[in-house]
Amino acid sequence: MANASSPEAPLPVAKVSALIGGWVDRLGEVWVEGQIAQLSRRPGAGMVFLTLRDPDRDVSLTVTCFRSVFEQVADAVQEGSRVIVLAKPEWYTARGTLSLRASEIRLVGLGELLARLEQLKRKLVAEGLFEEARKKPLPFLPGCVGLVTGRGSAAERDVLENARRRWPAVRFEVRNVLVQGPQAVSQVSAAVRELDAHPDVEVIVVARGGGSVEDLLPFSDEELVRTVAAARTPVVSAIGHEPDQPLLDFVADLRASTPTDAAKRVVPDVGEELARVRQLRDRARRYVVHRVEREAAGLASVRSRPALAAPTEAVAARGAEVTALAERARRVLGHRLDHAQTDLGHALARVVALSPLATLERGYAVLQREDGAVVTDPAQVAGGEALRARVAGGAFEVRVPGEG
């Protein structure tokens, strides 16, 4: 085609479309798996038209088949069903459209779906997306709750009514989306991302009522699981009933068994919280009263002790002891002074009796030479020597008579 055309000799549209058709015709049959996003069966028409969508990507193809081919699975196939189609690509030259002409349609079995889900689950577990350490705690009292659910669904009603009954002041940012079918994954994922970016939303609830395994398949889709794993806002999964466990339950920060349970887990009950506050307040009051009473009893016990009940008695007792000891010391000192005075009198009498003055008073005299030496022997003086005689009344000079 590139060699056969130029700006001067362009190919007509019909020719290009025919060339594309010739290339498409050379393609053989291929087995294709997807989800029926749209189904058109017109009464009396010989052809059935399907839109087959990739459940993991936003890609779809038109599939046509003869009514006889579709009738073989008509009772089991509906929009949202997963099927495997044996088809050959066809190019419609007049309109320039590509479709697949199906020659056989098979339903994807439940066992095969569950096996694929288990394989995806093992893959995500290996990546650590289900670990408890990644899960974020829910706020105690969120001011605004994001809710992703079906429009007018029982799940939406259960969450809103139960949450507001428990905490009337709670606000909701509701995003109504498809919760089943080929568009469910993209819409739920987009709603989660939008609420995660909302500045007021503190927790996100993804809610849906019960259903078959096929109905809940969008909540096990890898795209949605990774979207929830990447969310910064805590996410609560409330899908189906207690036995239902899509992969969203494992990646969410909290799994609620039902939408009603999600409402109870997201916001506290105002009545219960007020009762708990009253209980805690009463408990605190009892504790404080008990503590005050215990301390008052301890203080009264301390004050009743003699040292505090009559603090002057101890001082008075010690004062009496001090007075007695002082009196005793005074008596002992007086006795010792009297005894010492007596001893002193006796000693004085002995001193007086033995003093030279007393001897002189009895008529004795002391002779001294000029140098003051006391004469004790007559041989110590010479005739005519002047001496000094000391008597009791005073002193006078005497002279020793000379020889011849």
mmCIF file of C-alpha atoms in Angstrom:
data_model
loop_
_atom_site.group_PDB
_atom_site.id
_atom_site.type_symbol
_atom_site.label_atom_id
_atom_site.label_comp_id
_atom_site.label_asym_id
_atom_site.label_seq_id
_atom_site.Cartn_x
_atom_site.Cartn_y
_atom_site.Cartn_z
ATOM 1 C CA MET A 1 0.000 0.000 0.000
ATOM 2 C CA ALA A 2 2.829 2.391 0.806
ATOM 3 C CA ASN A 3 4.455 1.726 -2.568
ATOM 4 C CA ALA A 4 1.237 2.057 -4.520
ATOM 5 C CA SER A 5 0.226 5.491 -3.258
ATOM 6 C CA SER A 6 1.635 9.000 -3.223
ATOM 7 C CA PRO A 7 0.347 12.550 -2.753
ATOM 8 C CA GLU A 8 -0.090 12.741 -6.507
ATOM 9 C CA ALA A 9 -1.797 9.355 -6.761
ATOM 10 C CA PRO A 10 -3.624 8.670 -3.467
ATOM 11 C CA LEU A 11 -5.705 5.554 -3.002
ATOM 12 C CA PRO A 12 -9.473 5.869 -2.776
ATOM 13 C CA VAL A 13 -11.088 5.097 0.585
ATOM 14 C CA ALA A 14 -12.807 2.058 -0.854
ATOM 15 C CA LYS A 15 -9.476 0.720 -2.085
ATOM 16 C CA VAL A 16 -7.802 1.217 1.311
ATOM 17 C CA SER A 17 -10.741 -0.387 3.081
ATOM 18 C CA ALA A 18 -10.595 -3.304 0.620
ATOM 19 C CA LEU A 19 -6.868 -3.732 1.193
ATOM 20 C CA ILE A 20 -7.405 -3.780 4.965
ATOM 21 C CA GLY A 21 -10.192 -6.299 4.504
ATOM 22 C CA GLY A 22 -7.911 -8.500 2.423
ATOM 23 C CA TRP A 23 -5.261 -8.406 5.151
ATOM 24 C CA VAL A 24 -7.884 -9.170 7.866
ATOM 25 C CA ASP A 25 -9.250 -12.054 5.799
ATOM 26 C CA ARG A 26 -5.858 -13.722 5.980
ATOM 27 C CA LEU A 27 -6.154 -13.930 9.774
ATOM 28 C CA GLY A 28 -7.318 -17.245 11.101
ATOM 29 C CA GLU A 29 -9.743 -18.072 13.855
ATOM 30 C CA VAL A 30 -8.772 -17.218 17.416
ATOM 31 C CA TRP A 31 -10.115 -18.109 20.867
ATOM 32 C CA VAL A 32 -11.034 -14.892 22.709
ATOM 33 C CA GLU A 33 -12.019 -14.516 26.365
ATOM 34 C CA GLY A 34 -13.992 -11.567 27.666
ATOM 35 C CA GLN A 35 -17.088 -10.304 29.412
ATOM 36 C CA ILE A 36 -20.331 -9.592 27.588
ATOM 37 C CA ALA A 37 -20.838 -5.857 28.033
ATOM 38 C CA GLN A 38 -23.805 -5.546 25.692
ATOM 39 C CA LEU A 39 -26.159 -8.105 24.151
ATOM 40 C CA SER A 40 -28.589 -7.435 21.295
ATOM 41 C CA ARG A 41 -31.053 -10.094 20.173
ATOM 42 C CA ARG A 42 -33.730 -8.748 17.883
ATOM 43 C CA PRO A 43 -36.798 -10.912 17.447
ATOM 44 C CA GLY A 44 -36.799 -12.594 14.096
ATOM 45 C CA ALA A 45 -33.247 -11.471 13.229
ATOM 46 C CA GLY A 46 -30.816 -14.110 12.113
ATOM 47 C CA MET A 47 -27.805 -12.447 13.709
ATOM 48 C CA VAL A 48 -26.989 -11.709 17.364
ATOM 49 C CA PHE A 49 -24.714 -8.829 18.236
ATOM 50 C CA LEU A 50 -22.437 -8.848 21.279
ATOM 51 C CA THR A 51 -19.952 -6.383 22.708
ATOM 52 C CA LEU A 52 -17.113 -8.342 24.266
ATOM 53 C CA ARG A 53 -15.054 -6.399 26.811
ATOM 54 C CA ASP A 54 -11.708 -7.132 28.404
ATOM 55 C CA PRO A 55 -12.532 -7.173 32.157
ATOM 56 C CA ASP A 56 -9.055 -5.910 33.018
ATOM 57 C CA ARG A 57 -8.746 -3.173 30.389
ATOM 58 C CA ASP A 58 -11.049 -0.635 28.814
ATOM 59 C CA VAL A 59 -10.977 -2.437 25.458
ATOM 60 C CA SER A 60 -13.933 -3.987 23.682
ATOM 61 C CA LEU A 61 -14.746 -5.639 20.342
ATOM 62 C CA THR A 62 -17.963 -6.236 18.481
ATOM 63 C CA VAL A 63 -18.893 -9.896 18.031
ATOM 64 C CA THR A 64 -21.542 -11.222 15.678
ATOM 65 C CA CYS A 65 -22.848 -14.728 15.385
ATOM 66 C CA PHE A 66 -25.715 -16.592 13.814
ATOM 67 C CA ARG A 67 -28.690 -17.115 16.068
ATOM 68 C CA SER A 68 -28.125 -20.867 15.861
ATOM 69 C CA VAL A 69 -24.677 -20.416 17.450
ATOM 70 C CA PHE A 70 -26.012 -18.196 20.213
ATOM 71 C CA GLU A 71 -29.035 -20.391 20.962
ATOM 72 C CA GLN A 72 -26.705 -23.098 22.257
ATOM 73 C CA VAL A 73 -25.803 -20.907 25.271
ATOM 74 C CA ALA A 74 -28.756 -18.479 25.269
ATOM 75 C CA ASP A 75 -30.233 -19.771 28.542
ATOM 76 C CA ALA A 76 -26.971 -19.285 30.477
ATOM 77 C CA VAL A 77 -25.588 -16.115 28.900
ATOM 78 C CA GLN A 78 -26.494 -12.553 29.828
ATOM 79 C CA GLU A 79 -24.810 -9.193 30.106
ATOM 80 C CA GLY A 80 -21.891 -9.487 32.501
ATOM 81 C CA SER A 81 -21.232 -13.164 31.713
ATOM 82 C CA ARG A 82 -17.648 -14.277 31.105
ATOM 83 C CA VAL A 83 -17.344 -16.268 27.854
ATOM 84 C CA ILE A 84 -14.787 -17.813 25.555
ATOM 85 C CA VAL A 85 -15.488 -17.276 21.845
ATOM 86 C CA LEU A 86 -14.020 -18.983 18.797
ATOM 87 C CA ALA A 87 -14.175 -16.256 16.173
ATOM 88 C CA LYS A 88 -12.627 -15.023 12.954
ATOM 89 C CA PRO A 89 -11.885 -11.304 12.442
ATOM 90 C CA GLU A 90 -14.032 -9.699 9.739
ATOM 91 C CA TRP A 91 -13.650 -6.317 8.104
ATOM 92 C CA TYR A 92 -16.801 -4.550 6.966
ATOM 93 C CA THR A 93 -15.516 -2.676 3.945
ATOM 94 C CA ALA A 94 -18.466 -0.323 3.508
ATOM 95 C CA ARG A 95 -18.173 1.148 6.993
ATOM 96 C CA GLY A 96 -14.570 0.410 7.772
ATOM 97 C CA THR A 97 -15.370 -1.505 10.988
ATOM 98 C CA LEU A 98 -13.814 -4.603 12.478
ATOM 99 C CA SER A 99 -15.800 -7.302 14.198
ATOM 100 C CA LEU A 100 -15.429 -10.916 15.166
ATOM 101 C CA ARG A 101 -17.644 -13.562 13.606
ATOM 102 C CA ALA A 102 -18.184 -16.203 16.303
ATOM 103 C CA SER A 103 -18.618 -19.813 15.380
ATOM 104 C CA GLU A 104 -18.693 -21.129 18.965
ATOM 105 C CA ILE A 105 -19.429 -19.607 22.371
ATOM 106 C CA ARG A 106 -18.517 -21.223 25.679
ATOM 107 C CA LEU A 107 -19.224 -20.081 29.200
ATOM 108 C CA VAL A 108 -16.263 -19.669 31.503
ATOM 109 C CA GLY A 109 -16.853 -22.205 34.250
ATOM 110 C CA LEU A 110 -17.081 -21.199 37.917
ATOM 111 C CA GLY A 111 -14.230 -23.535 38.803
ATOM 112 C CA GLU A 112 -12.009 -21.876 36.232
ATOM 113 C CA LEU A 113 -12.965 -18.416 37.537
ATOM 114 C CA LEU A 114 -12.179 -19.428 41.092
ATOM 115 C CA ALA A 115 -8.853 -20.895 40.012
ATOM 116 C CA ARG A 116 -7.913 -17.651 38.284
ATOM 117 C CA LEU A 117 -8.965 -15.657 41.325
ATOM 118 C CA GLU A 118 -6.819 -17.885 43.515
ATOM 119 C CA GLN A 119 -3.878 -17.400 41.179
ATOM 120 C CA LEU A 120 -4.367 -13.609 41.294
ATOM 121 C CA LYS A 121 -4.685 -13.775 45.064
ATOM 122 C CA ARG A 122 -1.347 -15.611 45.384
ATOM 123 C CA LYS A 123 0.255 -13.013 43.146
ATOM 124 C CA LEU A 124 -1.024 -10.116 45.238
ATOM 125 C CA VAL A 125 -0.063 -11.873 48.472
ATOM 126 C CA ALA A 126 3.469 -12.279 47.153
ATOM 127 C CA GLU A 127 3.562 -8.528 46.524
ATOM 128 C CA GLY A 128 2.547 -7.885 50.133
ATOM 129 C CA LEU A 129 -0.690 -6.048 49.302
ATOM 130 C CA PHE A 130 -2.662 -8.014 51.917
ATOM 131 C CA GLU A 131 -0.234 -7.613 54.841
ATOM 132 C CA GLU A 132 -1.644 -6.298 58.104
ATOM 133 C CA ALA A 133 1.222 -3.837 58.436
ATOM 134 C CA ARG A 134 -0.100 -1.926 55.402
ATOM 135 C CA LYS A 135 -3.580 -1.476 56.826
ATOM 136 C CA LYS A 136 -4.451 1.979 58.142
ATOM 137 C CA PRO A 137 -6.543 2.533 61.284
ATOM 138 C CA LEU A 138 -9.979 4.058 60.898
ATOM 139 C CA PRO A 139 -10.632 7.484 62.464
ATOM 140 C CA PHE A 140 -12.633 7.323 65.706
ATOM 141 C CA LEU A 141 -15.157 9.975 64.710
ATOM 142 C CA PRO A 142 -15.010 10.817 60.992
ATOM 143 C CA GLY A 143 -16.628 14.087 60.022
ATOM 144 C CA CYS A 144 -17.159 12.977 56.435
ATOM 145 C CA VAL A 145 -17.485 9.427 55.053
ATOM 146 C CA GLY A 146 -17.087 8.549 51.393
ATOM 147 C CA LEU A 147 -19.499 5.915 50.095
ATOM 148 C CA VAL A 148 -19.148 4.045 46.796
ATOM 149 C CA THR A 149 -22.240 1.990 46.027
ATOM 150 C CA GLY A 150 -25.032 1.358 43.555
ATOM 151 C CA ARG A 151 -27.666 4.031 43.015
ATOM 152 C CA GLY A 152 -30.776 3.501 45.160
ATOM 153 C CA SER A 153 -29.432 0.168 46.377
ATOM 154 C CA ALA A 154 -30.234 -1.523 49.663
ATOM 155 C CA ALA A 155 -26.548 -1.306 50.522
ATOM 156 C CA GLU A 156 -26.625 2.493 50.182
ATOM 157 C CA ARG A 157 -29.742 2.719 52.343
ATOM 158 C CA ASP A 158 -28.309 0.412 55.006
ATOM 159 C CA VAL A 159 -25.071 2.374 55.314
ATOM 160 C CA LEU A 160 -26.673 5.829 55.359
ATOM 161 C CA GLU A 161 -29.548 5.011 57.702
ATOM 162 C CA ASN A 162 -27.541 3.002 60.216
ATOM 163 C CA ALA A 163 -24.644 5.476 60.286
ATOM 164 C CA ARG A 164 -26.928 8.492 60.787
ATOM 165 C CA ARG A 165 -28.925 6.638 63.396
ATOM 166 C CA ARG A 166 -25.734 6.033 65.319
ATOM 167 C CA TRP A 167 -24.181 9.471 64.766
ATOM 168 C CA PRO A 168 -26.624 12.028 63.291
ATOM 169 C CA ALA A 169 -23.887 14.610 62.634
ATOM 170 C CA VAL A 170 -21.952 12.429 60.192
ATOM 171 C CA ARG A 171 -21.737 13.683 56.583
ATOM 172 C CA PHE A 172 -21.483 11.519 53.460
ATOM 173 C CA GLU A 173 -19.934 11.979 50.045
ATOM 174 C CA VAL A 174 -21.809 9.386 47.978
ATOM 175 C CA ARG A 175 -20.644 8.194 44.580
ATOM 176 C CA ASN A 176 -23.228 6.059 42.781
ATOM 177 C CA VAL A 177 -21.646 3.608 40.377
ATOM 178 C CA LEU A 178 -22.377 0.373 38.615
ATOM 179 C CA VAL A 179 -21.563 -2.512 40.953
ATOM 180 C CA GLN A 180 -22.085 -5.252 38.383
ATOM 181 C CA GLY A 181 -21.237 -5.707 34.749
ATOM 182 C CA PRO A 182 -18.383 -4.683 32.459
ATOM 183 C CA GLN A 183 -18.289 -1.018 33.548
ATOM 184 C CA ALA A 184 -18.297 -1.725 37.281
ATOM 185 C CA VAL A 185 -14.521 -1.975 37.750
ATOM 186 C CA SER A 186 -13.700 1.290 36.016
ATOM 187 C CA GLN A 187 -16.484 3.211 37.750
ATOM 188 C CA VAL A 188 -15.754 1.886 41.248
ATOM 189 C CA SER A 189 -12.011 2.492 40.812
ATOM 190 C CA ALA A 190 -12.602 6.049 39.576
ATOM 191 C CA ALA A 191 -14.937 6.757 42.506
ATOM 192 C CA VAL A 192 -12.374 5.479 45.018
ATOM 193 C CA ARG A 193 -9.659 7.657 43.486
ATOM 194 C CA GLU A 194 -11.974 10.695 43.514
ATOM 195 C CA LEU A 195 -12.938 10.233 47.165
ATOM 196 C CA ASP A 196 -9.324 9.537 48.113
ATOM 197 C CA ALA A 197 -8.417 12.955 46.712
ATOM 198 C CA HIS A 198 -11.340 14.674 48.473
ATOM 199 C CA PRO A 199 -9.958 16.879 51.291
ATOM 200 C CA ASP A 200 -12.900 16.240 53.672
ATOM 201 C CA VAL A 201 -13.297 12.479 53.293
ATOM 202 C CA GLU A 202 -11.659 10.623 56.185
ATOM 203 C CA VAL A 203 -12.751 7.051 55.397
ATOM 204 C CA ILE A 204 -14.170 5.350 52.273
ATOM 205 C CA VAL A 205 -16.788 2.582 52.277
ATOM 206 C CA VAL A 206 -17.243 0.400 49.197
ATOM 207 C CA ALA A 207 -20.595 -1.344 49.613
ATOM 208 C CA ARG A 208 -22.665 -3.797 47.616
ATOM 209 C CA GLY A 209 -25.365 -6.310 48.489
ATOM 210 C CA GLY A 210 -25.007 -10.040 48.071
ATOM 211 C CA GLY A 211 -24.864 -11.900 44.794
ATOM 212 C CA SER A 212 -23.359 -14.806 42.948
ATOM 213 C CA VAL A 213 -19.646 -15.258 42.459
ATOM 214 C CA GLU A 214 -19.999 -13.879 38.948
ATOM 215 C CA ASP A 215 -21.880 -10.824 40.257
ATOM 216 C CA LEU A 216 -19.088 -10.044 42.709
ATOM 217 C CA LEU A 217 -16.265 -10.535 40.192
ATOM 218 C CA PRO A 218 -15.673 -6.778 39.714
ATOM 219 C CA PHE A 219 -14.608 -6.563 43.372
ATOM 220 C CA SER A 220 -11.879 -9.125 42.755
ATOM 221 C CA ASP A 221 -10.517 -7.280 39.733
ATOM 222 C CA GLU A 222 -6.805 -6.530 39.868
ATOM 223 C CA GLU A 223 -7.273 -2.897 38.830
ATOM 224 C CA LEU A 224 -9.687 -2.196 41.690
ATOM 225 C CA VAL A 225 -7.542 -4.064 44.198
ATOM 226 C CA ARG A 226 -4.477 -2.030 43.272
ATOM 227 C CA THR A 227 -6.486 1.203 43.362
ATOM 228 C CA VAL A 228 -7.585 0.493 46.932
ATOM 229 C CA ALA A 229 -4.057 -0.547 47.909
ATOM 230 C CA ALA A 230 -2.720 2.786 46.654
ATOM 231 C CA ALA A 231 -5.362 4.869 48.455
ATOM 232 C CA ARG A 232 -4.117 7.101 51.288
ATOM 233 C CA THR A 233 -7.575 7.193 52.903
ATOM 234 C CA PRO A 234 -8.651 4.109 54.914
ATOM 235 C CA VAL A 235 -11.006 1.905 52.886
ATOM 236 C CA VAL A 236 -13.738 -0.357 54.294
ATOM 237 C CA SER A 237 -14.948 -3.262 52.177
ATOM 238 C CA ALA A 238 -18.636 -4.144 52.655
ATOM 239 C CA ILE A 239 -19.321 -6.506 49.774
ATOM 240 C CA GLY A 240 -22.061 -9.113 49.905
ATOM 241 C CA HIS A 241 -22.695 -11.159 53.016
ATOM 242 C CA GLU A 242 -20.508 -12.938 55.553
ATOM 243 C CA PRO A 243 -19.494 -15.921 53.322
ATOM 244 C CA ASP A 244 -18.615 -13.669 50.370
ATOM 245 C CA GLN A 245 -14.937 -12.766 50.246
ATOM 246 C CA PRO A 246 -13.836 -10.967 47.090
ATOM 247 C CA LEU A 247 -10.203 -9.890 46.905
ATOM 248 C CA LEU A 248 -11.242 -6.369 47.887
ATOM 249 C CA ASP A 249 -11.846 -7.705 51.416
ATOM 250 C CA PHE A 250 -8.190 -8.684 51.751
ATOM 251 C CA VAL A 251 -6.674 -5.419 50.538
ATOM 252 C CA ALA A 252 -9.106 -3.105 52.349
ATOM 253 C CA ASP A 253 -8.058 -1.626 55.682
ATOM 254 C CA LEU A 254 -11.166 -3.143 57.276
ATOM 255 C CA ARG A 255 -13.563 -5.838 56.125
ATOM 256 C CA ALA A 256 -17.203 -5.504 57.156
ATOM 257 C CA SER A 257 -19.431 -8.545 56.894
ATOM 258 C CA THR A 258 -22.362 -6.507 55.519
ATOM 259 C CA PRO A 259 -23.110 -2.870 54.616
ATOM 260 C CA THR A 260 -24.949 -2.553 57.936
ATOM 261 C CA ASP A 261 -21.869 -3.805 59.751
ATOM 262 C CA ALA A 262 -19.780 -1.260 57.847
ATOM 263 C CA ALA A 263 -21.968 1.575 59.173
ATOM 264 C CA LYS A 264 -21.478 0.280 62.709
ATOM 265 C CA ARG A 265 -17.723 -0.028 62.282
ATOM 266 C CA VAL A 266 -17.206 3.388 60.662
ATOM 267 C CA VAL A 267 -19.024 5.650 63.138
ATOM 268 C CA PRO A 268 -19.582 5.151 66.881
ATOM 269 C CA ASP A 269 -23.031 5.006 68.433
ATOM 270 C CA VAL A 270 -23.789 8.352 70.082
ATOM 271 C CA GLY A 271 -25.901 6.662 72.784
ATOM 272 C CA GLU A 272 -23.184 4.142 73.586
ATOM 273 C CA GLU A 273 -20.514 6.839 73.634
ATOM 274 C CA LEU A 274 -22.566 9.050 75.963
ATOM 275 C CA ALA A 275 -23.160 6.076 78.249
ATOM 276 C CA ARG A 276 -19.439 5.302 78.166
ATOM 277 C CA VAL A 277 -18.644 8.933 79.000
ATOM 278 C CA ARG A 278 -21.073 8.799 81.935
ATOM 279 C CA GLN A 279 -19.536 5.556 83.143
ATOM 280 C CA LEU A 280 -16.031 6.957 82.888
ATOM 281 C CA ARG A 281 -17.095 10.170 84.589
ATOM 282 C CA ASP A 282 -18.763 8.235 87.442
ATOM 283 C CA ARG A 283 -15.725 6.012 87.727
ATOM 284 C CA ALA A 284 -13.443 9.042 87.867
ATOM 285 C CA ARG A 285 -15.693 10.675 90.479
ATOM 286 C CA ARG A 286 -15.680 7.526 92.641
ATOM 287 C CA TYR A 287 -11.944 7.268 92.323
ATOM 288 C CA VAL A 288 -11.408 10.908 93.291
ATOM 289 C CA VAL A 289 -13.826 10.660 96.251
ATOM 290 C CA HIS A 290 -12.181 7.445 97.414
ATOM 291 C CA ARG A 291 -8.755 9.006 97.064
ATOM 292 C CA VAL A 292 -9.805 12.131 99.007
ATOM 293 C CA GLU A 293 -11.431 10.035 101.725
ATOM 294 C CA ARG A 294 -8.358 7.843 101.987
ATOM 295 C CA GLU A 295 -6.054 10.847 102.215
ATOM 296 C CA ALA A 296 -8.372 12.501 104.760
ATOM 297 C CA ALA A 297 -8.334 9.348 106.877
ATOM 298 C CA GLY A 298 -4.550 9.234 106.632
ATOM 299 C CA LEU A 299 -4.325 12.904 107.627
ATOM 300 C CA ALA A 300 -6.669 12.337 110.582
ATOM 301 C CA SER A 301 -4.537 9.364 111.664
ATOM 302 C CA VAL A 302 -1.401 11.466 111.503
ATOM 303 C CA ARG A 303 -3.029 14.335 113.372
ATOM 304 C CA SER A 304 -4.207 11.956 116.114
ATOM 305 C CA ARG A 305 -0.649 10.973 116.986
ATOM 306 C CA PRO A 306 0.650 12.524 120.249
ATOM 307 C CA ALA A 307 3.305 14.511 118.437
ATOM 308 C CA LEU A 308 0.634 16.427 116.503
ATOM 309 C CA ALA A 309 -2.398 16.091 118.823
ATOM 310 C CA ALA A 310 -0.491 17.743 121.783
ATOM 311 C CA PRO A 311 2.811 18.958 120.400
ATOM 312 C CA THR A 312 3.645 21.025 123.600
ATOM 313 C CA GLU A 313 3.512 17.957 125.831
ATOM 314 C CA ALA A 314 6.726 16.615 124.442
ATOM 315 C CA VAL A 315 8.350 20.036 124.911
ATOM 316 C CA ALA A 316 6.945 20.301 128.441
ATOM 317 C CA ALA A 317 8.230 16.822 129.311
ATOM 318 C CA ARG A 318 11.641 17.697 128.006
ATOM 319 C CA GLY A 319 11.459 21.047 129.861
ATOM 320 C CA ALA A 320 10.763 19.250 133.152
ATOM 321 C CA GLU A 321 13.703 16.958 132.495
ATOM 322 C CA VAL A 322 15.910 19.982 131.764
ATOM 323 C CA THR A 323 14.716 21.696 134.970
ATOM 324 C CA ALA A 324 15.394 18.556 137.066
ATOM 325 C CA LEU A 325 18.818 18.144 135.528
ATOM 326 C CA ALA A 326 19.614 21.843 136.131
ATOM 327 C CA GLU A 327 18.485 21.554 139.765
ATOM 328 C CA ARG A 328 20.530 18.439 140.189
ATOM 329 C CA ALA A 329 23.553 20.119 138.637
ATOM 330 C CA ARG A 330 23.017 23.118 140.896
ATOM 331 C CA ARG A 331 22.916 20.894 144.015
ATOM 332 C CA VAL A 332 25.937 18.924 142.946
ATOM 333 C CA LEU A 333 27.850 22.128 142.185
ATOM 334 C CA GLY A 334 26.809 23.676 145.517
ATOM 335 C CA HIS A 335 27.851 20.563 147.358
ATOM 336 C CA ARG A 336 31.169 20.504 145.586
ATOM 337 C CA LEU A 337 31.685 24.218 146.258
ATOM 338 C CA ASP A 338 30.930 23.748 149.955
ATOM 339 C CA HIS A 339 33.272 20.812 150.099
ATOM 340 C CA ALA A 340 35.969 22.757 148.291
ATOM 341 C CA GLN A 341 35.445 25.741 150.648
ATOM 342 C CA THR A 342 35.903 23.506 153.636
ATOM 343 C CA ASP A 343 39.042 21.998 152.152
ATOM 344 C CA LEU A 344 40.265 25.494 151.365
ATOM 345 C CA GLY A 345 39.652 26.616 154.986
ATOM 346 C CA HIS A 346 41.568 23.681 156.313
ATOM 347 C CA ALA A 347 44.393 24.276 153.882
ATOM 348 C CA LEU A 348 44.415 27.987 154.786
ATOM 349 C CA ALA A 349 44.588 27.148 158.490
ATOM 350 C CA ARG A 350 47.486 24.795 157.863
ATOM 351 C CA VAL A 351 49.207 27.420 155.702
ATOM 352 C CA VAL A 352 48.700 30.074 158.355
ATOM 353 C CA ALA A 353 49.919 27.759 161.026
ATOM 354 C CA LEU A 354 53.012 26.931 159.035
ATOM 355 C CA SER A 355 53.735 30.422 157.709
ATOM 356 C CA PRO A 356 56.909 32.268 158.928
ATOM 357 C CA LEU A 357 54.768 35.229 159.931
ATOM 358 C CA ALA A 358 52.931 33.129 162.464
ATOM 359 C CA THR A 359 56.247 32.000 163.871
ATOM 360 C CA LEU A 360 57.408 35.594 164.142
ATOM 361 C CA GLU A 361 54.201 36.540 165.926
ATOM 362 C CA ARG A 362 55.102 34.071 168.587
ATOM 363 C CA GLY A 363 58.268 36.139 169.329
ATOM 364 C CA TYR A 364 60.731 34.751 166.921
ATOM 365 C CA ALA A 365 62.973 36.870 164.687
ATOM 366 C CA VAL A 366 64.774 36.282 161.439
ATOM 367 C CA LEU A 367 68.323 37.586 161.062
ATOM 368 C CA GLN A 368 69.583 38.490 157.684
ATOM 369 C CA ARG A 369 72.942 39.664 156.526
ATOM 370 C CA GLU A 370 73.387 42.668 154.297
ATOM 371 C CA ASP A 371 73.113 40.512 151.203
ATOM 372 C CA GLY A 372 69.753 39.179 152.401
ATOM 373 C CA ALA A 373 71.015 35.776 153.390
ATOM 374 C CA VAL A 374 69.300 34.322 156.443
ATOM 375 C CA VAL A 375 71.641 33.603 159.333
ATOM 376 C CA THR A 376 71.090 30.070 160.532
ATOM 377 C CA ASP A 377 74.421 29.501 162.258
ATOM 378 C CA PRO A 378 76.450 31.831 164.569
ATOM 379 C CA ALA A 379 79.552 30.909 162.663
ATOM 380 C CA GLN A 380 78.119 32.674 159.661
ATOM 381 C CA VAL A 381 78.614 36.159 161.238
ATOM 382 C CA ALA A 382 81.633 38.008 162.471
ATOM 383 C CA GLY A 383 82.007 40.283 165.445
ATOM 384 C CA GLY A 384 80.855 43.822 164.815
ATOM 385 C CA GLU A 385 78.888 42.782 161.665
ATOM 386 C CA ALA A 386 75.646 44.584 161.136
ATOM 387 C CA LEU A 387 72.569 42.344 160.713
ATOM 388 C CA ARG A 388 68.929 42.952 160.008
ATOM 389 C CA ALA A 389 66.428 41.482 162.411
ATOM 390 C CA ARG A 390 62.862 40.846 161.151
ATOM 391 C CA VAL A 391 60.105 40.384 163.681
ATOM 392 C CA ALA A 392 56.335 40.249 163.409
ATOM 393 C CA GLY A 393 55.975 43.994 163.795
ATOM 394 C CA GLY A 394 58.721 44.975 161.370
ATOM 395 C CA ALA A 395 62.533 44.990 160.995
ATOM 396 C CA PHE A 396 65.462 46.708 162.673
ATOM 397 C CA GLU A 397 69.259 46.554 162.571
ATOM 398 C CA VAL A 398 71.453 44.849 165.181
ATOM 399 C CA ARG A 399 75.143 44.541 165.399
ATOM 400 C CA VAL A 400 77.146 41.533 166.515
ATOM 401 C CA PRO A 401 79.377 42.434 169.511
ATOM 402 C CA GLY A 402 83.095 42.599 168.751
ATOM 403 C CA GLU A 403 85.797 40.308 170.341
ATOM 404 C CA GLY A 404 87.507 41.383 173.787
#
